[in-house]
């Protein structure tokens, strides 16, 4: 079974630029999550989708972050404009039901 | 690869010894708990889970203990191996929410 795929793996941008991350969950997984993991901390949930609907985006900084999951499969997370404090690893995870999540390798974002 | 959790609490154990990693969770309504292992440059990997109707669950070389009275979770790794070196996170969940809250993590270093 293929795992969760993410791209790019690394991205370096200057502050005020925009960036987009892509995630392809495990086939058949209805629930998709985006997390932000700052160095030295545990992952923090940004947004959760159930199929193509948003279940929880309470911790998403909506003035600069946006995410979509068209057709209930792939998802993109965008940051516009980026700030220095957005430097982190962005993890995508998916789950079939109320069980363990499966994580992708993450995208390491550095904002300079 | 990059290092996850440069400033995390660190547990150093000799190869072959048993390791115990502790976690205090925050929500008394949480009823499902997962331990994850995260190696440098990778996403968290599911190790073992436990539901609140149990106080102990065993895996191949791992055991999770749950004490709901004091909201405490522990992960025991038997005969720790060099490949166990990683950052370990606990995550809590409340049934029906599909939302996971991660702890801050512990870095496990296995000494040869």
PDB file of C-alpha atoms in Angstrom:
ATOM      1  CA  UNK A   1       0.000   0.000   0.000  1.00  0.00           C
ATOM      2  CA  UNK A   2       1.430   3.379  -1.018  1.00  0.00           C
ATOM      3  CA  UNK A   3       1.830   5.898   1.778  1.00  0.00           C
ATOM      4  CA  UNK A   4       0.926   9.554   1.994  1.00  0.00           C
ATOM      5  CA  UNK A   5       2.826  11.540  -0.623  1.00  0.00           C
ATOM      6  CA  UNK A   6       3.895  15.148  -0.226  1.00  0.00           C
ATOM      7  CA  UNK A   7       5.753  17.599  -2.393  1.00  0.00           C
ATOM      8  CA  UNK A   8       7.990  19.425  -2.444  1.00  0.00           C
ATOM      9  CA  UNK A   9      10.180  17.996   0.319  1.00  0.00           C
ATOM     10  CA  UNK A  10      12.019  21.263   0.853  1.00  0.00           C
ATOM     11  CA  UNK A  11      11.231  24.865  -0.005  1.00  0.00           C
ATOM     12  CA  UNK A  12      13.080  28.100   0.701  1.00  0.00           C
ATOM     13  CA  UNK A  13      11.326  31.413   0.080  1.00  0.00           C
ATOM     14  CA  UNK A  14      11.684  35.009   1.133  1.00  0.00           C
ATOM     15  CA  UNK A  15       9.188  36.622   3.477  1.00  0.00           C
ATOM     16  CA  UNK A  16       6.101  38.040   1.783  1.00  0.00           C
ATOM     17  CA  UNK A  17       6.359  35.479  -1.029  1.00  0.00           C
ATOM     18  CA  UNK A  18       3.742  32.778  -1.485  1.00  0.00           C
ATOM     19  CA  UNK A  19       4.151  29.009  -1.433  1.00  0.00           C
ATOM     20  CA  UNK A  20       1.983  25.946  -1.988  1.00  0.00           C
ATOM     21  CA  UNK A  21       2.288  22.394  -0.734  1.00  0.00           C
ATOM     22  CA  UNK A  22       0.653  19.318  -2.193  1.00  0.00           C
ATOM     23  CA  UNK A  23      -0.562  16.139  -0.517  1.00  0.00           C
ATOM     24  CA  UNK A  24      -1.879  12.880  -1.918  1.00  0.00           C
ATOM     25  CA  UNK A  25      -3.408  10.738   0.864  1.00  0.00           C
ATOM     26  CA  UNK A  26      -3.629   6.976   1.034  1.00  0.00           C
ATOM     27  CA  UNK A  27      -6.239   5.710  -1.400  1.00  0.00           C
ATOM     28  CA  UNK A  28      -9.654   5.468   0.205  1.00  0.00           C
ATOM     29  CA  UNK A  29      -8.829   7.597   3.236  1.00  0.00           C
ATOM     30  CA  UNK A  30     -11.653  10.058   3.689  1.00  0.00           C
ATOM     31  CA  UNK A  31     -10.023  12.166   6.387  1.00  0.00           C
ATOM     32  CA  UNK A  32      -7.044  14.388   5.592  1.00  0.00           C
ATOM     33  CA  UNK A  33      -5.100  16.578   7.972  1.00  0.00           C
ATOM     34  CA  UNK A  34      -2.515  19.333   7.606  1.00  0.00           C
ATOM     35  CA  UNK A  35      -0.200  19.930  10.538  1.00  0.00           C
ATOM     36  CA  UNK A  36       2.486  22.494  11.225  1.00  0.00           C
ATOM     37  CA  UNK A  37       5.496  21.251  13.166  1.00  0.00           C
ATOM     38  CA  UNK A  38       7.881  23.894  14.444  1.00  0.00           C
ATOM     39  CA  UNK A  39      11.318  22.610  15.407  1.00  0.00           C
ATOM     40  CA  UNK A  40      11.267  21.239  18.944  1.00  0.00           C
ATOM     41  CA  UNK A  41       7.505  20.894  19.136  1.00  0.00           C
ATOM     42  CA  UNK A  42       4.811  18.382  18.400  1.00  0.00           C
ATOM     43  CA  UNK A  43       2.640  18.716  15.298  1.00  0.00           C
ATOM     44  CA  UNK A  44      -0.126  21.309  15.537  1.00  0.00           C
ATOM     45  CA  UNK A  45      -3.318  20.739  13.549  1.00  0.00           C
ATOM     46  CA  UNK A  46      -4.012  23.428  10.975  1.00  0.00           C
ATOM     47  CA  UNK A  47      -6.983  21.994   9.132  1.00  0.00           C
ATOM     48  CA  UNK A  48      -8.911  18.745   8.843  1.00  0.00           C
ATOM     49  CA  UNK A  49     -10.998  17.606   5.884  1.00  0.00           C
ATOM     50  CA  UNK A  50     -13.628  14.904   5.750  1.00  0.00           C
ATOM     51  CA  UNK A  51     -13.857  14.082   2.054  1.00  0.00           C
ATOM     52  CA  UNK A  52     -13.868  17.562   0.497  1.00  0.00           C
ATOM     53  CA  UNK A  53     -15.489  19.345   3.434  1.00  0.00           C
ATOM     54  CA  UNK A  54     -13.664  21.207   6.196  1.00  0.00           C
ATOM     55  CA  UNK A  55     -14.254  19.690   9.645  1.00  0.00           C
ATOM     56  CA  UNK A  56     -11.913  21.847  11.710  1.00  0.00           C
ATOM     57  CA  UNK A  57      -9.873  24.873  10.703  1.00  0.00           C
ATOM     58  CA  UNK A  58      -9.918  26.655  14.052  1.00  0.00           C
ATOM     59  CA  UNK A  59      -6.118  26.909  14.214  1.00  0.00           C
ATOM     60  CA  UNK A  60      -5.548  27.924  10.609  1.00  0.00           C
ATOM     61  CA  UNK A  61      -4.333  31.556  10.278  1.00  0.00           C
ATOM     62  CA  UNK A  62      -6.929  32.354   7.651  1.00  0.00           C
ATOM     63  CA  UNK A  63      -5.506  35.769   6.832  1.00  0.00           C
ATOM     64  CA  UNK A  64      -2.554  34.068   5.141  1.00  0.00           C
ATOM     65  CA  UNK A  65      -3.180  30.314   5.014  1.00  0.00           C
ATOM     66  CA  UNK A  66      -5.664  28.534   2.801  1.00  0.00           C
ATOM     67  CA  UNK A  67      -6.292  24.907   1.955  1.00  0.00           C
ATOM     68  CA  UNK A  68      -8.525  22.998  -0.361  1.00  0.00           C
ATOM     69  CA  UNK A  69      -9.320  19.407  -1.130  1.00  0.00           C
ATOM     70  CA  UNK A  70     -11.056  19.314  -4.455  1.00  0.00           C
ATOM     71  CA  UNK A  71     -12.788  16.046  -5.307  1.00  0.00           C
ATOM     72  CA  UNK A  72     -12.042  14.717  -1.827  1.00  0.00           C
ATOM     73  CA  UNK A  73      -8.638  13.282  -2.713  1.00  0.00           C
ATOM     74  CA  UNK A  74      -5.534  15.477  -3.164  1.00  0.00           C
ATOM     75  CA  UNK A  75      -5.102  18.599  -1.108  1.00  0.00           C
ATOM     76  CA  UNK A  76      -3.078  21.789  -1.336  1.00  0.00           C
ATOM     77  CA  UNK A  77      -2.039  24.133   1.438  1.00  0.00           C
ATOM     78  CA  UNK A  78      -1.053  27.676   0.525  1.00  0.00           C
ATOM     79  CA  UNK A  79       0.637  30.462   2.438  1.00  0.00           C
ATOM     80  CA  UNK A  80       0.389  34.009   1.100  1.00  0.00           C
ATOM     81  CA  UNK A  81       2.254  36.076   2.153  1.00  0.00           C
ATOM     82  CA  UNK A  82       4.760  34.055   4.178  1.00  0.00           C
ATOM     83  CA  UNK A  83       6.269  35.303   7.424  1.00  0.00           C
ATOM     84  CA  UNK A  84       9.488  34.284   9.130  1.00  0.00           C
ATOM     85  CA  UNK A  85       7.532  32.435  11.827  1.00  0.00           C
ATOM     86  CA  UNK A  86       6.004  30.165   9.180  1.00  0.00           C
ATOM     87  CA  UNK A  87       9.316  28.311   8.945  1.00  0.00           C
ATOM     88  CA  UNK A  88       8.396  24.775   9.938  1.00  0.00           C
ATOM     89  CA  UNK A  89       7.714  21.302   8.618  1.00  0.00           C
ATOM     90  CA  UNK A  90       4.241  20.939   7.120  1.00  0.00           C
ATOM     91  CA  UNK A  91       2.897  17.443   7.559  1.00  0.00           C
ATOM     92  CA  UNK A  92      -0.015  15.866   5.792  1.00  0.00           C
ATOM     93  CA  UNK A  93      -1.777  12.858   7.281  1.00  0.00           C
ATOM     94  CA  UNK A  94      -4.757  10.747   6.343  1.00  0.00           C
ATOM     95  CA  UNK A  95      -6.949   8.245   8.128  1.00  0.00           C
ATOM     96  CA  UNK A  96      -9.623   5.777   7.176  1.00  0.00           C
ATOM     97  CA  UNK A  97     -11.735   6.204  10.281  1.00  0.00           C
ATOM     98  CA  UNK A  98     -11.285   6.904  13.963  1.00  0.00           C
ATOM     99  CA  UNK A  99      -7.969   5.111  14.132  1.00  0.00           C
ATOM    100  CA  UNK A 100      -4.358   6.016  13.707  1.00  0.00           C
ATOM    101  CA  UNK A 101      -3.317   8.603  11.196  1.00  0.00           C
ATOM    102  CA  UNK A 102      -0.702   7.911   8.554  1.00  0.00           C
ATOM    103  CA  UNK A 103       1.735  10.730   7.957  1.00  0.00           C
ATOM    104  CA  UNK A 104       3.621  11.802   4.892  1.00  0.00           C
ATOM    105  CA  UNK A 105       7.308  12.776   5.002  1.00  0.00           C
ATOM    106  CA  UNK A 106       6.517  16.471   5.322  1.00  0.00           C
ATOM    107  CA  UNK A 107       7.644  19.619   3.545  1.00  0.00           C
ATOM    108  CA  UNK A 108      10.382  21.616   5.228  1.00  0.00           C
ATOM    109  CA  UNK A 109       9.708  25.339   4.680  1.00  0.00           C
ATOM    110  CA  UNK A 110      12.359  27.944   5.384  1.00  0.00           C
ATOM    111  CA  UNK A 111      11.321  31.595   5.191  1.00  0.00           C
ATOM    112  CA  UNK A 112      14.229  34.053   4.998  1.00  0.00           C
TER     113      UNK A 112
ATOM    114  CA  UNK B   1      18.577  14.765   7.474  1.00  0.00           C
ATOM    115  CA  UNK B   2      17.474  17.555   9.698  1.00  0.00           C
ATOM    116  CA  UNK B   3      17.024  16.987  13.395  1.00  0.00           C
ATOM    117  CA  UNK B   4      13.548  16.996  14.886  1.00  0.00           C
ATOM    118  CA  UNK B   5      13.234  18.380  18.356  1.00  0.00           C
ATOM    119  CA  UNK B   6      16.608  19.944  19.152  1.00  0.00           C
ATOM    120  CA  UNK B   7      15.308  21.286  22.449  1.00  0.00           C
ATOM    121  CA  UNK B   8      13.141  18.383  23.527  1.00  0.00           C
ATOM    122  CA  UNK B   9      13.577  16.431  26.768  1.00  0.00           C
ATOM    123  CA  UNK B  10      16.071  13.668  26.126  1.00  0.00           C
ATOM    124  CA  UNK B  11      16.177  10.143  27.485  1.00  0.00           C
ATOM    125  CA  UNK B  12      19.477   8.307  27.045  1.00  0.00           C
ATOM    126  CA  UNK B  13      19.540   4.534  27.536  1.00  0.00           C
ATOM    127  CA  UNK B  14      22.069   1.809  26.987  1.00  0.00           C
ATOM    128  CA  UNK B  15      21.419  -0.590  24.153  1.00  0.00           C
ATOM    129  CA  UNK B  16      19.587  -3.606  25.509  1.00  0.00           C
ATOM    130  CA  UNK B  17      18.053  -1.770  28.462  1.00  0.00           C
ATOM    131  CA  UNK B  18      14.369  -0.972  28.765  1.00  0.00           C
ATOM    132  CA  UNK B  19      13.124   2.550  28.040  1.00  0.00           C
ATOM    133  CA  UNK B  20      10.164   4.321  29.592  1.00  0.00           C
ATOM    134  CA  UNK B  21       8.836   7.476  27.978  1.00  0.00           C
ATOM    135  CA  UNK B  22       6.157   9.453  29.762  1.00  0.00           C
ATOM    136  CA  UNK B  23       3.405  11.767  28.612  1.00  0.00           C
ATOM    137  CA  UNK B  24       0.852  13.873  30.445  1.00  0.00           C
ATOM    138  CA  UNK B  25      -2.277  14.510  28.415  1.00  0.00           C
ATOM    139  CA  UNK B  26      -4.497  17.506  28.747  1.00  0.00           C
ATOM    140  CA  UNK B  27      -8.133  16.616  28.144  1.00  0.00           C
ATOM    141  CA  UNK B  28      -9.993  14.393  30.598  1.00  0.00           C
ATOM    142  CA  UNK B  29     -12.534  13.673  27.841  1.00  0.00           C
ATOM    143  CA  UNK B  30      -9.871  12.089  25.616  1.00  0.00           C
ATOM    144  CA  UNK B  31     -10.557   8.411  25.142  1.00  0.00           C
ATOM    145  CA  UNK B  32      -8.083   7.292  22.511  1.00  0.00           C
ATOM    146  CA  UNK B  33      -4.316   7.630  22.633  1.00  0.00           C
ATOM    147  CA  UNK B  34      -1.514   6.933  20.204  1.00  0.00           C
ATOM    148  CA  UNK B  35       2.249   6.815  20.467  1.00  0.00           C
ATOM    149  CA  UNK B  36       4.208   7.955  17.439  1.00  0.00           C
ATOM    150  CA  UNK B  37       7.887   7.636  16.564  1.00  0.00           C
ATOM    151  CA  UNK B  38       9.487  10.344  14.449  1.00  0.00           C
ATOM    152  CA  UNK B  39      12.922   9.938  12.914  1.00  0.00           C
ATOM    153  CA  UNK B  40      14.865  12.817  11.446  1.00  0.00           C
ATOM    154  CA  UNK B  41      13.447  14.008   8.155  1.00  0.00           C
ATOM    155  CA  UNK B  42      10.384  11.778   8.367  1.00  0.00           C
ATOM    156  CA  UNK B  43       6.782  12.100   9.401  1.00  0.00           C
ATOM    157  CA  UNK B  44       5.511  10.526  12.631  1.00  0.00           C
ATOM    158  CA  UNK B  45       5.053   6.768  12.466  1.00  0.00           C
ATOM    159  CA  UNK B  46       2.285   4.951  14.372  1.00  0.00           C
ATOM    160  CA  UNK B  47       3.648   2.635  17.075  1.00  0.00           C
ATOM    161  CA  UNK B  48       0.794   1.577  19.320  1.00  0.00           C
ATOM    162  CA  UNK B  49      -2.580   2.822  20.473  1.00  0.00           C
ATOM    163  CA  UNK B  50      -4.850   2.348  23.460  1.00  0.00           C
ATOM    164  CA  UNK B  51      -8.452   3.178  24.238  1.00  0.00           C
ATOM    165  CA  UNK B  52      -9.617   4.517  27.575  1.00  0.00           C
ATOM    166  CA  UNK B  53     -11.416   1.292  28.508  1.00  0.00           C
ATOM    167  CA  UNK B  54      -8.001  -0.327  28.879  1.00  0.00           C
ATOM    168  CA  UNK B  55      -5.064   0.478  31.135  1.00  0.00           C
ATOM    169  CA  UNK B  56      -2.417  -1.590  29.361  1.00  0.00           C
ATOM    170  CA  UNK B  57      -1.739  -2.776  25.862  1.00  0.00           C
ATOM    171  CA  UNK B  58       1.235  -4.702  24.544  1.00  0.00           C
ATOM    172  CA  UNK B  59       2.844  -4.814  21.147  1.00  0.00           C
ATOM    173  CA  UNK B  60       5.885  -6.647  19.880  1.00  0.00           C
ATOM    174  CA  UNK B  61       8.482  -4.893  22.039  1.00  0.00           C
ATOM    175  CA  UNK B  62       6.361  -2.036  23.274  1.00  0.00           C
ATOM    176  CA  UNK B  63       3.823  -1.604  26.032  1.00  0.00           C
ATOM    177  CA  UNK B  64       1.574   1.371  26.616  1.00  0.00           C
ATOM    178  CA  UNK B  65       0.175   2.111  30.063  1.00  0.00           C
ATOM    179  CA  UNK B  66      -2.716   4.477  30.669  1.00  0.00           C
ATOM    180  CA  UNK B  67      -3.575   6.057  34.022  1.00  0.00           C
ATOM    181  CA  UNK B  68      -6.752   8.054  33.556  1.00  0.00           C
ATOM    182  CA  UNK B  69      -6.822   9.198  37.169  1.00  0.00           C
ATOM    183  CA  UNK B  70      -3.739  11.352  36.715  1.00  0.00           C
ATOM    184  CA  UNK B  71      -4.029  11.735  32.919  1.00  0.00           C
ATOM    185  CA  UNK B  72      -0.741   9.976  32.305  1.00  0.00           C
ATOM    186  CA  UNK B  73       0.447   7.774  29.487  1.00  0.00           C
ATOM    187  CA  UNK B  74       3.704   5.863  29.219  1.00  0.00           C
ATOM    188  CA  UNK B  75       5.492   3.926  26.508  1.00  0.00           C
ATOM    189  CA  UNK B  76       7.801   1.123  27.510  1.00  0.00           C
ATOM    190  CA  UNK B  77      10.284  -0.225  24.992  1.00  0.00           C
ATOM    191  CA  UNK B  78      11.922  -3.527  25.861  1.00  0.00           C
ATOM    192  CA  UNK B  79      15.519  -4.299  24.917  1.00  0.00           C
ATOM    193  CA  UNK B  80      16.063  -0.907  23.318  1.00  0.00           C
ATOM    194  CA  UNK B  81      17.933  -1.006  20.016  1.00  0.00           C
ATOM    195  CA  UNK B  82      19.869   1.679  18.097  1.00  0.00           C
ATOM    196  CA  UNK B  83      17.013   1.813  15.594  1.00  0.00           C
ATOM    197  CA  UNK B  84      14.723   3.019  18.375  1.00  0.00           C
ATOM    198  CA  UNK B  85      16.565   6.338  18.498  1.00  0.00           C
ATOM    199  CA  UNK B  86      13.995   8.960  17.522  1.00  0.00           C
ATOM    200  CA  UNK B  87      11.580  11.506  18.951  1.00  0.00           C
ATOM    201  CA  UNK B  88       8.469   9.986  20.493  1.00  0.00           C
ATOM    202  CA  UNK B  89       5.127  11.790  20.695  1.00  0.00           C
ATOM    203  CA  UNK B  90       1.902  10.888  22.402  1.00  0.00           C
ATOM    204  CA  UNK B  91      -1.351  12.053  20.854  1.00  0.00           C
ATOM    205  CA  UNK B  92      -4.818  12.197  22.395  1.00  0.00           C
ATOM    206  CA  UNK B  93      -8.182  12.056  20.711  1.00  0.00           C
ATOM    207  CA  UNK B  94     -11.815  12.336  21.697  1.00  0.00           C
ATOM    208  CA  UNK B  95     -14.147   9.916  19.932  1.00  0.00           C
ATOM    209  CA  UNK B  96     -16.112  11.400  17.108  1.00  0.00           C
ATOM    210  CA  UNK B  97     -13.864  14.409  16.637  1.00  0.00           C
ATOM    211  CA  UNK B  98     -11.046  12.882  14.550  1.00  0.00           C
ATOM    212  CA  UNK B  99      -8.875  15.600  16.089  1.00  0.00           C
ATOM    213  CA  UNK B 100      -5.538  14.639  17.609  1.00  0.00           C
ATOM    214  CA  UNK B 101      -3.592  16.762  20.066  1.00  0.00           C
ATOM    215  CA  UNK B 102       0.105  16.021  20.234  1.00  0.00           C
ATOM    216  CA  UNK B 103       2.360  16.280  23.262  1.00  0.00           C
ATOM    217  CA  UNK B 104       5.719  18.021  23.100  1.00  0.00           C
ATOM    218  CA  UNK B 105       7.747  14.880  22.519  1.00  0.00           C
ATOM    219  CA  UNK B 106      10.761  13.106  24.034  1.00  0.00           C
ATOM    220  CA  UNK B 107      14.014  12.384  22.250  1.00  0.00           C
ATOM    221  CA  UNK B 108      15.288   8.856  22.866  1.00  0.00           C
ATOM    222  CA  UNK B 109      19.012   8.279  22.421  1.00  0.00           C
ATOM    223  CA  UNK B 110      20.288   4.736  22.458  1.00  0.00           C
ATOM    224  CA  UNK B 111      23.910   4.414  23.548  1.00  0.00           C
ATOM    225  CA  UNK B 112      25.964   1.566  22.119  1.00  0.00           C
TER     226      UNK B 112
END
